Short mmCIF file of N, CA and C in Angstrom, two decimals:
data_model
loop_
_atom_site.label_atom_id
_atom_site.label_comp_id
_atom_site.label_asym_id
_atom_site.label_seq_id
_atom_site.Cartn_x
_atom_site.Cartn_y
_atom_site.Cartn_z
N MET A 846 0.86 -1.18 0.00
CA MET A 846 0.00 0.00 0.00
C MET A 846 0.89 1.23 0.00
N ALA A 847 0.54 2.18 -0.84
CA ALA A 847 1.27 3.44 -0.90
C ALA A 847 0.24 4.57 -0.86
N HIS A 848 0.67 5.73 -0.34
CA HIS A 848 -0.23 6.87 -0.21
C HIS A 848 0.40 8.12 -0.80
N SER A 849 -0.36 8.85 -1.60
CA SER A 849 0.01 10.15 -2.12
C SER A 849 1.35 10.11 -2.86
N GLY A 850 2.33 10.88 -2.41
CA GLY A 850 3.64 10.90 -3.07
C GLY A 850 4.29 9.53 -3.13
N GLY A 851 3.97 8.68 -2.17
CA GLY A 851 4.50 7.32 -2.16
C GLY A 851 3.95 6.45 -3.27
N THR A 852 2.82 6.86 -3.89
CA THR A 852 2.25 6.04 -4.96
C THR A 852 3.11 6.06 -6.21
N TYR A 853 3.84 7.14 -6.41
CA TYR A 853 4.75 7.18 -7.56
C TYR A 853 5.82 6.10 -7.39
N LEU A 854 6.42 6.05 -6.21
CA LEU A 854 7.42 5.03 -5.92
C LEU A 854 6.79 3.63 -5.95
N GLY A 855 5.60 3.51 -5.38
CA GLY A 855 4.92 2.21 -5.35
C GLY A 855 4.71 1.63 -6.73
N ILE A 856 4.26 2.47 -7.66
CA ILE A 856 4.06 2.02 -9.04
C ILE A 856 5.37 1.57 -9.66
N LYS A 857 6.42 2.34 -9.43
CA LYS A 857 7.74 1.99 -10.00
C LYS A 857 8.25 0.68 -9.43
N VAL A 858 8.05 0.45 -8.15
CA VAL A 858 8.53 -0.78 -7.51
C VAL A 858 7.78 -2.01 -8.05
N ILE A 859 6.45 -1.92 -8.16
CA ILE A 859 5.73 -3.10 -8.65
C ILE A 859 5.95 -3.34 -10.14
N GLU A 860 6.27 -2.28 -10.88
CA GLU A 860 6.63 -2.48 -12.29
C GLU A 860 7.95 -3.24 -12.40
N LYS A 861 8.90 -2.90 -11.54
CA LYS A 861 10.23 -3.50 -11.61
C LYS A 861 10.31 -4.87 -10.96
N HIS A 862 9.57 -5.08 -9.87
CA HIS A 862 9.66 -6.33 -9.12
C HIS A 862 8.28 -6.91 -8.80
N PRO A 863 7.46 -7.20 -9.80
CA PRO A 863 6.10 -7.68 -9.52
C PRO A 863 6.08 -9.01 -8.75
N GLN A 864 7.12 -9.81 -8.90
CA GLN A 864 7.17 -11.11 -8.25
C GLN A 864 7.21 -11.00 -6.72
N LEU A 865 7.55 -9.83 -6.20
CA LEU A 865 7.65 -9.64 -4.76
C LEU A 865 6.33 -9.25 -4.10
N TYR A 866 5.29 -9.01 -4.92
CA TYR A 866 4.03 -8.49 -4.37
C TYR A 866 2.84 -9.29 -4.86
N GLN A 867 1.85 -9.42 -3.97
CA GLN A 867 0.61 -10.09 -4.35
C GLN A 867 -0.40 -9.11 -4.93
N ALA A 868 -0.30 -7.84 -4.51
CA ALA A 868 -1.23 -6.82 -4.99
C ALA A 868 -0.68 -5.45 -4.64
N TYR A 869 -1.28 -4.43 -5.23
CA TYR A 869 -0.90 -3.05 -4.97
C TYR A 869 -2.15 -2.26 -4.62
N ILE A 870 -2.07 -1.48 -3.54
CA ILE A 870 -3.15 -0.57 -3.18
C ILE A 870 -2.59 0.84 -3.22
N GLY A 871 -3.12 1.67 -4.10
CA GLY A 871 -2.71 3.07 -4.20
C GLY A 871 -3.77 3.95 -3.57
N VAL A 872 -3.40 4.66 -2.52
CA VAL A 872 -4.33 5.57 -1.84
C VAL A 872 -3.98 6.99 -2.29
N ALA A 873 -4.94 7.67 -2.90
CA ALA A 873 -4.72 9.01 -3.47
C ALA A 873 -3.61 8.92 -4.52
N GLN A 874 -3.85 8.06 -5.49
CA GLN A 874 -2.86 7.75 -6.52
C GLN A 874 -2.49 8.98 -7.36
N ILE A 875 -1.19 9.23 -7.46
CA ILE A 875 -0.70 10.29 -8.33
C ILE A 875 -0.83 9.80 -9.77
N SER A 876 -1.29 10.70 -10.65
CA SER A 876 -1.39 10.33 -12.06
C SER A 876 -0.70 11.37 -12.93
N TYR A 877 -1.21 12.58 -12.94
CA TYR A 877 -0.64 13.67 -13.73
C TYR A 877 -0.62 14.86 -12.78
N GLN A 878 0.40 14.92 -11.94
CA GLN A 878 0.40 15.85 -10.82
C GLN A 878 0.39 17.32 -11.23
N ASN A 879 1.05 17.67 -12.33
CA ASN A 879 1.01 19.07 -12.77
C ASN A 879 -0.41 19.51 -13.09
N LEU A 880 -1.15 18.66 -13.77
CA LEU A 880 -2.55 19.00 -14.08
C LEU A 880 -3.38 19.00 -12.80
N SER A 881 -3.08 18.10 -11.88
CA SER A 881 -3.78 18.07 -10.60
C SER A 881 -3.59 19.39 -9.85
N GLU A 882 -2.36 19.91 -9.84
CA GLU A 882 -2.08 21.19 -9.18
C GLU A 882 -2.83 22.33 -9.87
N LYS A 883 -2.89 22.30 -11.18
CA LYS A 883 -3.62 23.33 -11.93
C LYS A 883 -5.11 23.29 -11.58
N LYS A 884 -5.67 22.09 -11.50
CA LYS A 884 -7.08 21.95 -11.14
C LYS A 884 -7.32 22.44 -9.70
N ALA A 885 -6.39 22.14 -8.80
CA ALA A 885 -6.51 22.60 -7.41
C ALA A 885 -6.48 24.13 -7.36
N TYR A 886 -5.54 24.71 -8.08
CA TYR A 886 -5.42 26.18 -8.14
C TYR A 886 -6.74 26.80 -8.62
N GLU A 887 -7.29 26.27 -9.69
CA GLU A 887 -8.54 26.80 -10.25
C GLU A 887 -9.69 26.65 -9.27
N TYR A 888 -9.73 25.51 -8.56
CA TYR A 888 -10.78 25.28 -7.58
C TYR A 888 -10.66 26.28 -6.42
N ILE A 889 -9.44 26.47 -5.92
CA ILE A 889 -9.23 27.42 -4.83
C ILE A 889 -9.67 28.82 -5.25
N LEU A 890 -9.26 29.24 -6.44
CA LEU A 890 -9.67 30.57 -6.93
C LEU A 890 -11.19 30.68 -7.01
N GLN A 891 -11.82 29.67 -7.57
CA GLN A 891 -13.28 29.69 -7.71
C GLN A 891 -13.96 29.81 -6.34
N GLN A 892 -13.47 29.06 -5.36
CA GLN A 892 -14.07 29.07 -4.04
C GLN A 892 -13.79 30.36 -3.27
N TYR A 893 -12.58 30.90 -3.43
CA TYR A 893 -12.19 32.10 -2.68
C TYR A 893 -12.72 33.39 -3.30
N LYS A 894 -13.12 33.35 -4.53
CA LYS A 894 -13.64 34.56 -5.19
C LYS A 894 -14.88 35.04 -4.44
N GLY A 895 -14.86 36.27 -4.05
CA GLY A 895 -16.01 36.84 -3.35
C GLY A 895 -16.09 36.52 -1.87
N MET A 896 -15.09 35.83 -1.33
CA MET A 896 -15.08 35.54 0.11
C MET A 896 -14.23 36.60 0.81
N PRO A 897 -14.83 37.53 1.52
CA PRO A 897 -14.08 38.62 2.13
C PRO A 897 -12.90 38.16 3.00
N LYS A 898 -13.08 37.09 3.75
CA LYS A 898 -12.00 36.65 4.64
C LYS A 898 -10.79 36.13 3.85
N ASN A 899 -10.99 35.75 2.60
CA ASN A 899 -9.89 35.22 1.78
C ASN A 899 -9.49 36.15 0.64
N TYR A 900 -9.91 37.39 0.71
CA TYR A 900 -9.65 38.34 -0.37
C TYR A 900 -8.16 38.50 -0.66
N LYS A 901 -7.35 38.66 0.38
CA LYS A 901 -5.91 38.88 0.19
C LYS A 901 -5.27 37.66 -0.49
N THR A 902 -5.61 36.46 0.00
CA THR A 902 -5.06 35.24 -0.60
C THR A 902 -5.50 35.13 -2.05
N TYR A 903 -6.77 35.38 -2.30
CA TYR A 903 -7.31 35.33 -3.67
C TYR A 903 -6.52 36.27 -4.58
N GLN A 904 -6.30 37.49 -4.15
CA GLN A 904 -5.57 38.47 -4.96
C GLN A 904 -4.13 38.02 -5.22
N GLU A 905 -3.48 37.45 -4.20
CA GLU A 905 -2.11 36.97 -4.37
C GLU A 905 -2.07 35.80 -5.36
N LEU A 906 -3.03 34.90 -5.25
CA LEU A 906 -3.05 33.74 -6.16
C LEU A 906 -3.32 34.17 -7.60
N LEU A 907 -4.14 35.18 -7.78
CA LEU A 907 -4.42 35.67 -9.13
C LEU A 907 -3.15 36.12 -9.85
N THR A 908 -2.19 36.63 -9.10
CA THR A 908 -0.95 37.13 -9.72
C THR A 908 0.04 36.02 -10.05
N SER A 909 -0.25 34.80 -9.59
CA SER A 909 0.68 33.69 -9.80
C SER A 909 -0.05 32.45 -10.30
N PRO A 910 -0.51 32.45 -11.53
CA PRO A 910 -1.26 31.29 -12.04
C PRO A 910 -0.40 30.04 -12.14
N VAL A 911 -1.03 28.92 -11.96
CA VAL A 911 -0.37 27.62 -12.11
C VAL A 911 -0.52 27.20 -13.56
N GLU A 912 0.62 26.96 -14.20
CA GLU A 912 0.65 26.54 -15.61
C GLU A 912 1.20 25.12 -15.68
N LEU A 913 0.84 24.40 -16.72
CA LEU A 913 1.24 23.00 -16.83
C LEU A 913 2.74 22.78 -16.99
N ASN A 914 3.40 23.59 -17.76
CA ASN A 914 4.80 23.31 -18.09
C ASN A 914 5.80 24.24 -17.42
N THR A 915 5.40 24.79 -16.27
CA THR A 915 6.32 25.65 -15.52
C THR A 915 6.33 25.20 -14.06
N PRO A 916 7.39 25.53 -13.33
CA PRO A 916 7.41 25.19 -11.90
C PRO A 916 6.25 25.88 -11.17
N LEU A 917 5.82 25.27 -10.07
CA LEU A 917 4.73 25.86 -9.29
C LEU A 917 5.19 27.21 -8.73
N PRO A 918 4.37 28.25 -8.86
CA PRO A 918 4.73 29.56 -8.32
C PRO A 918 4.86 29.52 -6.80
N GLU A 919 5.81 30.27 -6.28
CA GLU A 919 6.02 30.33 -4.82
C GLU A 919 4.76 30.79 -4.09
N THR A 920 4.04 31.73 -4.66
CA THR A 920 2.82 32.22 -4.02
C THR A 920 1.80 31.10 -3.87
N TYR A 921 1.65 30.28 -4.90
CA TYR A 921 0.73 29.15 -4.83
C TYR A 921 1.19 28.17 -3.76
N ILE A 922 2.46 27.83 -3.75
CA ILE A 922 3.00 26.90 -2.76
C ILE A 922 2.76 27.43 -1.35
N LYS A 923 2.95 28.73 -1.17
CA LYS A 923 2.76 29.37 0.14
C LYS A 923 1.33 29.19 0.66
N HIS A 924 0.34 29.27 -0.22
CA HIS A 924 -1.07 29.24 0.19
C HIS A 924 -1.75 27.89 -0.02
N ARG A 925 -1.15 27.01 -0.79
CA ARG A 925 -1.79 25.77 -1.24
C ARG A 925 -2.39 24.95 -0.10
N ASP A 926 -1.56 24.51 0.85
CA ASP A 926 -2.04 23.60 1.89
C ASP A 926 -3.10 24.24 2.78
N ALA A 927 -2.85 25.49 3.20
CA ALA A 927 -3.83 26.17 4.07
C ALA A 927 -5.17 26.33 3.34
N ALA A 928 -5.12 26.69 2.07
CA ALA A 928 -6.36 26.86 1.31
C ALA A 928 -7.09 25.54 1.14
N MET A 929 -6.34 24.49 0.83
CA MET A 929 -6.98 23.18 0.66
C MET A 929 -7.62 22.70 1.96
N HIS A 930 -6.91 22.90 3.09
CA HIS A 930 -7.49 22.49 4.37
C HIS A 930 -8.70 23.36 4.72
N ASP A 931 -8.62 24.64 4.43
CA ASP A 931 -9.73 25.55 4.67
C ASP A 931 -10.98 25.11 3.89
N LEU A 932 -10.77 24.62 2.68
CA LEU A 932 -11.89 24.24 1.81
C LEU A 932 -12.30 22.77 1.95
N GLY A 933 -11.58 22.01 2.77
CA GLY A 933 -11.93 20.60 2.98
C GLY A 933 -11.56 19.70 1.82
N VAL A 934 -10.55 20.09 1.02
CA VAL A 934 -10.14 19.27 -0.13
C VAL A 934 -8.66 18.90 -0.05
N GLY A 935 -8.07 19.05 1.12
CA GLY A 935 -6.66 18.73 1.30
C GLY A 935 -6.49 17.33 1.86
N THR A 936 -5.62 17.21 2.84
CA THR A 936 -5.27 15.90 3.39
C THR A 936 -6.49 15.15 3.89
N MET A 937 -7.34 15.82 4.67
CA MET A 937 -8.59 15.24 5.15
C MET A 937 -9.66 16.32 5.15
N ARG A 938 -10.91 15.93 4.97
CA ARG A 938 -12.02 16.88 4.86
C ARG A 938 -12.11 17.81 6.07
N THR A 939 -11.87 17.30 7.26
CA THR A 939 -12.08 18.08 8.47
C THR A 939 -10.79 18.48 9.17
N MET A 940 -9.67 18.44 8.48
CA MET A 940 -8.39 18.74 9.10
C MET A 940 -7.97 20.17 8.79
N ASN A 941 -7.51 20.89 9.82
CA ASN A 941 -7.07 22.27 9.62
C ASN A 941 -5.62 22.39 9.23
N ASN A 942 -4.76 21.49 9.71
CA ASN A 942 -3.36 21.53 9.28
C ASN A 942 -2.72 20.17 9.46
N VAL A 943 -1.65 19.93 8.73
CA VAL A 943 -0.99 18.63 8.68
C VAL A 943 -0.34 18.28 10.02
N ILE A 944 0.22 19.25 10.72
CA ILE A 944 0.94 18.97 11.97
C ILE A 944 0.01 18.38 13.03
N THR A 945 -1.07 19.10 13.36
CA THR A 945 -1.95 18.61 14.42
C THR A 945 -2.92 17.54 13.93
N GLY A 946 -3.22 17.55 12.64
CA GLY A 946 -4.19 16.60 12.12
C GLY A 946 -3.63 15.27 11.70
N LEU A 947 -2.34 15.22 11.36
CA LEU A 947 -1.78 13.97 10.85
C LEU A 947 -0.42 13.63 11.43
N PHE A 948 0.50 14.59 11.42
CA PHE A 948 1.86 14.30 11.87
C PHE A 948 1.89 13.84 13.33
N ILE A 949 1.33 14.63 14.23
CA ILE A 949 1.36 14.26 15.65
C ILE A 949 0.62 12.95 15.90
N PRO A 950 -0.60 12.76 15.36
CA PRO A 950 -1.24 11.45 15.57
C PRO A 950 -0.42 10.28 15.01
N SER A 951 0.31 10.49 13.92
CA SER A 951 1.09 9.38 13.35
C SER A 951 2.19 8.92 14.28
N LEU A 952 2.64 9.79 15.17
CA LEU A 952 3.69 9.40 16.12
C LEU A 952 3.18 8.38 17.14
N PHE A 953 1.86 8.23 17.22
CA PHE A 953 1.28 7.30 18.17
C PHE A 953 0.82 5.99 17.53
N PHE A 954 1.11 5.78 16.24
CA PHE A 954 0.75 4.53 15.57
C PHE A 954 1.50 3.39 16.26
N SER A 955 0.81 2.53 16.96
CA SER A 955 1.48 1.45 17.68
C SER A 955 2.05 0.39 16.73
N GLU A 956 1.54 0.33 15.51
CA GLU A 956 1.98 -0.68 14.55
C GLU A 956 3.35 -0.35 13.95
N TYR A 957 3.82 0.89 14.07
CA TYR A 957 5.06 1.33 13.45
C TYR A 957 6.18 1.46 14.48
N SER A 958 7.38 1.09 14.08
CA SER A 958 8.55 1.34 14.92
C SER A 958 8.88 2.83 14.83
N PHE A 959 9.83 3.28 15.66
CA PHE A 959 10.23 4.68 15.61
C PHE A 959 10.74 5.04 14.21
N ASN A 960 11.59 4.17 13.62
CA ASN A 960 12.11 4.43 12.27
C ASN A 960 11.00 4.46 11.23
N ASP A 961 10.00 3.58 11.37
CA ASP A 961 8.86 3.61 10.45
C ASP A 961 8.15 4.95 10.51
N LYS A 962 7.99 5.47 11.72
CA LYS A 962 7.29 6.74 11.89
C LYS A 962 8.06 7.89 11.24
N ILE A 963 9.36 7.85 11.35
CA ILE A 963 10.19 8.89 10.72
C ILE A 963 10.14 8.74 9.20
N ASN A 964 10.31 7.50 8.72
CA ASN A 964 10.33 7.26 7.27
C ASN A 964 8.99 7.55 6.61
N LEU A 965 7.91 7.44 7.36
CA LEU A 965 6.58 7.77 6.83
C LEU A 965 6.55 9.19 6.29
N TRP A 966 7.31 10.08 6.90
CA TRP A 966 7.28 11.50 6.51
C TRP A 966 8.40 11.86 5.55
N ARG A 967 9.28 10.90 5.22
CA ARG A 967 10.33 11.20 4.26
C ARG A 967 9.82 11.05 2.84
N GLY A 968 8.78 10.28 2.70
CA GLY A 968 8.34 9.97 1.35
C GLY A 968 7.23 10.83 0.83
N LYS A 969 7.02 11.96 1.67
CA LYS A 969 5.79 12.65 1.26
C LYS A 969 5.80 13.00 -0.28
N GLU A 970 -0.11 7.12 -19.18
CA GLU A 970 -0.42 6.43 -20.40
C GLU A 970 -0.83 4.98 -20.20
N SER A 971 -1.23 4.15 -21.19
CA SER A 971 -1.66 2.81 -20.84
C SER A 971 -0.48 2.07 -20.26
N VAL A 972 -0.71 1.51 -19.06
CA VAL A 972 0.34 0.80 -18.36
C VAL A 972 -0.20 -0.57 -18.01
N SER A 973 0.65 -1.55 -18.16
CA SER A 973 0.26 -2.92 -17.84
C SER A 973 1.00 -3.37 -16.59
N PHE A 974 0.26 -3.94 -15.66
CA PHE A 974 0.85 -4.42 -14.42
C PHE A 974 0.59 -5.91 -14.29
N GLU A 975 1.51 -6.59 -13.63
CA GLU A 975 1.39 -8.03 -13.44
C GLU A 975 0.72 -8.42 -12.14
N VAL A 976 0.43 -7.44 -11.29
CA VAL A 976 -0.23 -7.72 -10.01
C VAL A 976 -1.58 -7.03 -9.98
N PRO A 977 -2.51 -7.52 -9.17
CA PRO A 977 -3.80 -6.84 -9.01
C PRO A 977 -3.59 -5.41 -8.49
N MET A 978 -4.39 -4.49 -9.01
CA MET A 978 -4.28 -3.07 -8.68
C MET A 978 -5.58 -2.57 -8.05
N TYR A 979 -5.45 -1.92 -6.90
CA TYR A 979 -6.60 -1.37 -6.21
C TYR A 979 -6.32 0.08 -5.85
N PHE A 980 -7.24 0.97 -6.20
CA PHE A 980 -7.07 2.39 -5.90
C PHE A 980 -8.14 2.81 -4.90
N PHE A 981 -7.74 3.52 -3.86
CA PHE A 981 -8.64 4.12 -2.87
C PHE A 981 -8.52 5.63 -3.05
N HIS A 982 -9.64 6.31 -3.29
CA HIS A 982 -9.54 7.75 -3.52
C HIS A 982 -10.76 8.48 -2.96
N GLY A 983 -10.51 9.55 -2.22
CA GLY A 983 -11.58 10.40 -1.72
C GLY A 983 -12.10 11.31 -2.83
N ILE A 984 -13.40 11.46 -2.91
CA ILE A 984 -13.99 12.26 -3.99
C ILE A 984 -13.70 13.75 -3.85
N PHE A 985 -13.29 14.18 -2.65
CA PHE A 985 -13.00 15.59 -2.42
C PHE A 985 -11.50 15.90 -2.51
N ASP A 986 -10.72 14.98 -3.03
CA ASP A 986 -9.27 15.14 -3.10
C ASP A 986 -8.85 16.07 -4.23
N TYR A 987 -8.22 17.18 -3.88
CA TYR A 987 -7.61 18.06 -4.87
C TYR A 987 -6.09 18.04 -4.75
N THR A 988 -5.57 17.34 -3.74
CA THR A 988 -4.12 17.22 -3.60
C THR A 988 -3.59 16.34 -4.74
N CYS A 989 -4.22 15.21 -4.94
CA CYS A 989 -3.99 14.34 -6.10
C CYS A 989 -5.39 14.14 -6.70
N SER A 990 -5.65 14.77 -7.79
CA SER A 990 -6.99 14.85 -8.36
C SER A 990 -7.70 13.50 -8.47
N TYR A 991 -8.89 13.47 -7.88
CA TYR A 991 -9.76 12.29 -7.96
C TYR A 991 -10.08 11.98 -9.42
N GLU A 992 -10.46 13.00 -10.19
CA GLU A 992 -10.82 12.81 -11.60
C GLU A 992 -9.65 12.23 -12.40
N LEU A 993 -8.45 12.77 -12.19
CA LEU A 993 -7.29 12.30 -12.95
C LEU A 993 -6.89 10.88 -12.55
N ALA A 994 -7.04 10.56 -11.27
CA ALA A 994 -6.75 9.19 -10.83
C ALA A 994 -7.70 8.20 -11.48
N LYS A 995 -8.97 8.58 -11.61
CA LYS A 995 -9.95 7.70 -12.28
C LYS A 995 -9.60 7.52 -13.76
N GLU A 996 -9.17 8.59 -14.40
CA GLU A 996 -8.76 8.48 -15.81
C GLU A 996 -7.56 7.55 -15.95
N TYR A 997 -6.59 7.70 -15.06
CA TYR A 997 -5.41 6.84 -15.08
C TYR A 997 -5.80 5.38 -14.87
N TYR A 998 -6.68 5.15 -13.91
CA TYR A 998 -7.16 3.79 -13.61
C TYR A 998 -7.77 3.14 -14.85
N LYS A 999 -8.54 3.89 -15.61
CA LYS A 999 -9.18 3.34 -16.80
C LYS A 999 -8.17 2.90 -17.86
N LYS A 1000 -6.97 3.52 -17.84
CA LYS A 1000 -5.95 3.22 -18.84
C LYS A 1000 -5.07 2.03 -18.49
N ILE A 1001 -5.08 1.62 -17.24
CA ILE A 1001 -4.17 0.53 -16.86
C ILE A 1001 -4.81 -0.83 -17.10
N SER A 1002 -3.95 -1.81 -17.31
CA SER A 1002 -4.44 -3.18 -17.36
C SER A 1002 -3.72 -3.96 -16.27
N ALA A 1003 -4.44 -4.87 -15.67
CA ALA A 1003 -3.91 -5.68 -14.57
C ALA A 1003 -4.75 -6.94 -14.48
N PRO A 1004 -4.24 -8.00 -13.83
CA PRO A 1004 -5.02 -9.22 -13.71
C PRO A 1004 -6.39 -8.97 -13.06
N THR A 1005 -6.41 -8.08 -12.08
CA THR A 1005 -7.62 -7.61 -11.42
C THR A 1005 -7.39 -6.15 -11.12
N LYS A 1006 -8.42 -5.34 -11.25
CA LYS A 1006 -8.28 -3.95 -10.84
C LYS A 1006 -9.62 -3.45 -10.32
N MET A 1007 -9.54 -2.50 -9.38
CA MET A 1007 -10.76 -1.95 -8.79
C MET A 1007 -10.46 -0.54 -8.30
N PHE A 1008 -11.40 0.36 -8.51
CA PHE A 1008 -11.28 1.74 -8.04
C PHE A 1008 -12.37 1.96 -6.99
N TYR A 1009 -11.96 2.30 -5.77
CA TYR A 1009 -12.90 2.53 -4.68
C TYR A 1009 -12.99 4.03 -4.40
N SER A 1010 -14.19 4.57 -4.53
CA SER A 1010 -14.43 5.99 -4.26
C SER A 1010 -14.94 6.13 -2.83
N PHE A 1011 -14.35 7.05 -2.08
CA PHE A 1011 -14.76 7.30 -0.70
C PHE A 1011 -15.50 8.63 -0.66
N LEU A 1012 -16.77 8.55 -0.30
CA LEU A 1012 -17.68 9.68 -0.42
C LEU A 1012 -17.55 10.73 0.67
N HIS A 1013 -16.79 10.43 1.73
CA HIS A 1013 -16.63 11.38 2.84
C HIS A 1013 -15.17 11.73 3.06
N SER A 1014 -14.35 11.55 2.04
CA SER A 1014 -12.91 11.76 2.20
C SER A 1014 -12.36 12.72 1.16
N ALA A 1015 -11.24 13.32 1.55
CA ALA A 1015 -10.44 14.11 0.62
C ALA A 1015 -9.22 13.26 0.26
N HIS A 1016 -8.05 13.64 0.70
CA HIS A 1016 -6.79 13.02 0.28
C HIS A 1016 -6.42 11.75 1.06
N SER A 1017 -7.08 11.47 2.17
CA SER A 1017 -6.63 10.37 3.03
C SER A 1017 -7.75 9.47 3.52
N PRO A 1018 -8.41 8.73 2.63
CA PRO A 1018 -9.50 7.86 3.09
C PRO A 1018 -9.06 6.84 4.14
N ILE A 1019 -7.77 6.48 4.15
CA ILE A 1019 -7.31 5.52 5.15
C ILE A 1019 -7.38 6.11 6.56
N PHE A 1020 -7.38 7.43 6.68
CA PHE A 1020 -7.52 8.08 7.98
C PHE A 1020 -8.92 8.66 8.18
N GLU A 1021 -9.60 8.99 7.11
CA GLU A 1021 -10.92 9.60 7.21
C GLU A 1021 -12.04 8.56 7.29
N GLU A 1022 -11.87 7.44 6.60
CA GLU A 1022 -12.86 6.36 6.63
C GLU A 1022 -12.14 5.02 6.85
N PRO A 1023 -11.42 4.92 7.99
CA PRO A 1023 -10.60 3.72 8.20
C PRO A 1023 -11.39 2.41 8.27
N ALA A 1024 -12.57 2.45 8.86
CA ALA A 1024 -13.36 1.21 8.97
C ALA A 1024 -13.74 0.69 7.58
N GLU A 1025 -14.10 1.58 6.68
CA GLU A 1025 -14.46 1.16 5.32
C GLU A 1025 -13.23 0.63 4.58
N CYS A 1026 -12.08 1.26 4.78
CA CYS A 1026 -10.85 0.76 4.15
C CYS A 1026 -10.52 -0.65 4.63
N VAL A 1027 -10.61 -0.86 5.93
CA VAL A 1027 -10.32 -2.19 6.49
C VAL A 1027 -11.32 -3.21 5.96
N ARG A 1028 -12.59 -2.82 5.90
CA ARG A 1028 -13.61 -3.74 5.38
C ARG A 1028 -13.29 -4.15 3.95
N ILE A 1029 -12.94 -3.19 3.11
CA ILE A 1029 -12.62 -3.49 1.71
C ILE A 1029 -11.39 -4.38 1.61
N ILE A 1030 -10.37 -4.04 2.37
CA ILE A 1030 -9.14 -4.84 2.34
C ILE A 1030 -9.41 -6.27 2.78
N GLU A 1031 -10.13 -6.43 3.89
CA GLU A 1031 -10.39 -7.77 4.42
C GLU A 1031 -11.36 -8.57 3.55
N SER A 1032 -12.48 -7.95 3.17
CA SER A 1032 -13.52 -8.73 2.49
C SER A 1032 -13.39 -8.79 0.97
N GLU A 1033 -12.77 -7.77 0.37
CA GLU A 1033 -12.72 -7.74 -1.09
C GLU A 1033 -11.33 -7.98 -1.68
N ILE A 1034 -10.29 -7.49 -1.00
CA ILE A 1034 -8.95 -7.63 -1.57
C ILE A 1034 -8.27 -8.90 -1.08
N LEU A 1035 -8.20 -9.07 0.23
CA LEU A 1035 -7.51 -10.26 0.75
C LEU A 1035 -8.21 -11.54 0.34
N ASN A 1036 -9.52 -11.54 0.28
CA ASN A 1036 -10.25 -12.74 -0.15
C ASN A 1036 -9.88 -13.15 -1.57
N LYS A 1037 -9.60 -12.17 -2.43
CA LYS A 1037 -9.21 -12.48 -3.82
C LYS A 1037 -7.78 -12.98 -3.90
N GLN A 1038 -6.94 -12.56 -2.92
CA GLN A 1038 -5.52 -12.90 -2.96
C GLN A 1038 -5.21 -14.24 -2.29
N LEU A 1039 -6.11 -14.72 -1.44
CA LEU A 1039 -5.85 -15.97 -0.69
C LEU A 1039 -6.08 -17.21 -1.52
#
């Protein structure tokens, strides 16, 4: 299982060493990240337009448009995460910031060693795969576009593939709807792999 930025590495690993894995689960799968950032920028502008409390941010973002073939503007990077969390389309629908909403709670994961906890934060076209592919994606995700992940999913071929949409999640359905993720893994994925 890989999440967000880790999905790029996850895809590369299973392409190179499919014999080592029974299946792949991509959570908030990266597909075309430059276009995803452009869509996020446009969404933020659309939402912030006419909102008095966000007028200054809106004006700053207007001066620094996100383009497909250029580096992300510093102004966009400066406001991106806060705006996404404000709008409920960032890491999690109800999270205000990454530190208190995800980083600090991750330090208490009993399943991970100390090194696992540290390493968790270091990793932040038609393709054919030899292992079953499963994608988990929140419909409110603008960090890694839900729409683009679905398009990517349609282009891949694999022995088995499934795209799971999470109706109450943004970028992290494994944290926002953990019971549903566990249910799917236990009843739908592991049953097919055993």
